[in-house]
Coordinates of C-alpha atoms in Angstrom, one line a residue:
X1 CA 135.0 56.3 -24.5
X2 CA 137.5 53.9 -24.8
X3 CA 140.4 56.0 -22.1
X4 CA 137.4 56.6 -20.1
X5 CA 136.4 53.2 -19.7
X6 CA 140.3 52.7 -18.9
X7 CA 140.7 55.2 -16.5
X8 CA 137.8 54.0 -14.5
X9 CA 138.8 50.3 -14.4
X10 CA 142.7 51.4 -13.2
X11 CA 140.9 54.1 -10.6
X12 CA 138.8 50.3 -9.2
X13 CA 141.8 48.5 -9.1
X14 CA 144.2 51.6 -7.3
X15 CA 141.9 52.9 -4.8
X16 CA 141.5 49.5 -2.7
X17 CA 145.6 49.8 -2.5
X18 CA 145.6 53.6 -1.9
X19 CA 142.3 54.3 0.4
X20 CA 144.2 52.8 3.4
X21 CA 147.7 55.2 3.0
X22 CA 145.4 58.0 2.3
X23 CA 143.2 57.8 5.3
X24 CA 146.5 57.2 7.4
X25 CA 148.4 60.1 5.8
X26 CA 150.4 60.8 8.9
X27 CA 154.6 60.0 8.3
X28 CA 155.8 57.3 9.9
X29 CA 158.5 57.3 12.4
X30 CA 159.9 53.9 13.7
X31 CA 163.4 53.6 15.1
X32 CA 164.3 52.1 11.4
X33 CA 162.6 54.4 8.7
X34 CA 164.9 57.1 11.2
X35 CA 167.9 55.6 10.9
X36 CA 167.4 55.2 7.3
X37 CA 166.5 58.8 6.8
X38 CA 169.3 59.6 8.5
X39 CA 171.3 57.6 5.9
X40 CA 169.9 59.5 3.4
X41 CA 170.5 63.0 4.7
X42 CA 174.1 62.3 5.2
X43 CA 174.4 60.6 2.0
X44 CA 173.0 64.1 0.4
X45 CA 175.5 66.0 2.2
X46 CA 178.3 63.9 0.8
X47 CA 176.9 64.4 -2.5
X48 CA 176.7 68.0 -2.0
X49 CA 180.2 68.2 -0.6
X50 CA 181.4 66.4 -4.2
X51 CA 180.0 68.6 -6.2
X52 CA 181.5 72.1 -4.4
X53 CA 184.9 69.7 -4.8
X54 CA 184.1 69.0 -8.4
X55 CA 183.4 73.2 -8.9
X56 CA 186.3 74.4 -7.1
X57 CA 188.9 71.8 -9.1
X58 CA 187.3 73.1 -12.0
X59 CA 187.7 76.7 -11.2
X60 CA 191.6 76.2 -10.3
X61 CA 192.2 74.1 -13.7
X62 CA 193.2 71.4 -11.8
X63 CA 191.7 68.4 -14.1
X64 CA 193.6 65.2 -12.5
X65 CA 191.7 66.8 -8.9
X66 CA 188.2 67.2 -11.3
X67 CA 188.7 63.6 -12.8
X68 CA 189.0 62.0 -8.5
X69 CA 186.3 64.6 -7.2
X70 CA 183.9 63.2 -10.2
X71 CA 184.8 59.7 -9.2
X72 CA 183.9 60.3 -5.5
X73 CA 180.9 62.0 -6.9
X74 CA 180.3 59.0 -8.9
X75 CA 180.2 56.1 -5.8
X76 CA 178.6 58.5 -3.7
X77 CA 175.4 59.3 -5.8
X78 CA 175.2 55.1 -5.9
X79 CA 175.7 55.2 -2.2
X80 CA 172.6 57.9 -2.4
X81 CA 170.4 56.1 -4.6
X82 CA 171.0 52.6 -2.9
X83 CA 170.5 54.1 0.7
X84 CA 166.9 56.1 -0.6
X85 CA 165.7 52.8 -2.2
X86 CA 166.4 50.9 1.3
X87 CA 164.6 53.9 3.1
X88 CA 161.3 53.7 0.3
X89 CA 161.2 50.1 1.6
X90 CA 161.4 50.5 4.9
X91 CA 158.5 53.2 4.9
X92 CA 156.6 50.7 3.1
X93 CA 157.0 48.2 5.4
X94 CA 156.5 50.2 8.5
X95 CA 153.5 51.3 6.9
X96 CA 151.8 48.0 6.3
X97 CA 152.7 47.3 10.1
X98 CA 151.8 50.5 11.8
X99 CA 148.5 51.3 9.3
X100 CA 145.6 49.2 9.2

């Protein structure tokens, strides 16, 4: 009764936040939210590229070439996370300007 009771406070307090993104479910697209998108894709293809560089030095035995390719690996996952956290924003605030 108890988790019920729970739940049904938490679902009161959510949906007032959620209704509006809901009802405007469409993406948004402003110049920014793009650009930072655009970060992000990069930023995954650099990440990807690391890895196949990581793989490749391991295949050839070459461990001084797998300890810099993990290194690269290493800034550019940061680079990644930092760049997705700075997109997350800007959708949020694009959202609370473009969405009722």
């Amino acid at each position: 009764m108890r988790k019920f009771v729970l739940a049904l406070v938490a679902a009161a307090l959510v949906a007032p936040v959620m209704a509006p993104a809901i009802a405007n479910a469409q993406p948004v697209n402003t110049p920014a939210v793009a650009a930072a998108r655009h970060e992000v894709r990069r930023d995954r293809a650099e990440v990807r590229h690391d890895r196949r560089e990581v793989a490749v030095a391991r295949a050839h035995g070459n461990e001084r070439a797998v300890r810099i390719a993990k290194h690269e690996l290493r800034h550019d996952r940061r680079d990644m996370r930092h760049d997705r956290k700075v997109m997350h924003h800007k959708i949020r605030h694009a959202y609370r300007h473009h969405h009722g």
